[in-house]
Amino acid sequence: MRIFSLCAAAALALAPMALHAGDREDLTAAAHAAFASYLDDGDDNPVADWERPIFSTETTKLIAAWEKGLSGDEVEDLNGGGWFCDCQDFDSALFKLALAPHFTEGQATATVDAKVDLGFGGPPRAMQLAMVKEGGKWLIDDLTYDSMAKGVKAALRDAIAAHRKAGR
């Protein structure tokens, strides 16, 4: 009976660590999925980054509002390249990705630092994904990098305001 109690106590003590490991794995997998279309083993028919179901509810609503005001005649900063590479071109065979998740157990928000190598021999690009857990699933709430220092959400809000000002 005592051995059973010790085993049960040990299992209960390890349970939070297992939950923590699962959250870390889920968070990392969700962040990795954002870059899937850039990797050699990615989707053969990729869609634009903003059209993928990987964003939080709030960011998805901003994307929808932004898309309503897009002009078919012009390319804007936000639709002129890939959001997860900050590029127009990359080498999928040589594209490399390193992810470092940062979160606190039990919290519904986290960040993931990403280092992206486009495969052309230059230095990797640093990005940060702000993640939120909605419905038990980690989703991207925002994305920042050098040319998007205020984040994609701020850029979407600015573009939506510009569309409205232009009457779109």
Short mmCIF file of N, CA, C and O in Angstrom, two decimals, residues 19-20 23 103-109:
data_model
loop_
_atom_site.label_atom_id
_atom_site.label_comp_id
_atom_site.label_asym_id
_atom_site.label_seq_id
_atom_site.Cartn_x
_atom_site.Cartn_y
_atom_site.Cartn_z
N LEU A 19 2.10 18.22 -18.48
CA LEU A 19 1.26 19.25 -19.08
C LEU A 19 2.12 20.34 -19.68
O LEU A 19 1.89 20.78 -20.80
N HIS A 20 3.14 20.73 -18.97
CA HIS A 20 4.06 21.76 -19.44
C HIS A 20 4.73 21.32 -20.74
O HIS A 20 4.79 22.07 -21.70
N ASP A 23 2.23 21.48 -23.61
CA ASP A 23 2.02 22.87 -24.04
C ASP A 23 3.19 23.34 -24.89
O ASP A 23 2.99 23.98 -25.92
N PHE A 103 7.01 30.65 -22.58
CA PHE A 103 5.68 30.72 -22.00
C PHE A 103 5.74 30.32 -20.54
O PHE A 103 6.71 29.76 -20.06
N THR A 104 4.67 30.66 -19.87
CA THR A 104 4.51 30.29 -18.47
C THR A 104 3.36 29.30 -18.40
O THR A 104 2.28 29.56 -18.96
N GLU A 105 3.60 28.20 -17.73
CA GLU A 105 2.58 27.16 -17.62
C GLU A 105 1.27 27.75 -17.12
O GLU A 105 1.23 28.57 -16.22
N GLY A 106 0.19 27.33 -17.76
CA GLY A 106 -1.13 27.78 -17.35
C GLY A 106 -1.57 29.08 -17.99
O GLY A 106 -2.72 29.47 -17.85
N GLN A 107 -0.69 29.77 -18.66
CA GLN A 107 -1.04 31.03 -19.31
C GLN A 107 -1.55 30.76 -20.73
O GLN A 107 -1.14 29.80 -21.38
N ALA A 108 -2.42 31.60 -21.21
CA ALA A 108 -2.99 31.44 -22.55
C ALA A 108 -2.27 32.29 -23.58
O ALA A 108 -2.72 32.39 -24.72
N THR A 109 -1.18 32.92 -23.19
CA THR A 109 -0.37 33.69 -24.13
C THR A 109 1.08 33.25 -24.02
O THR A 109 1.53 32.79 -22.97
#
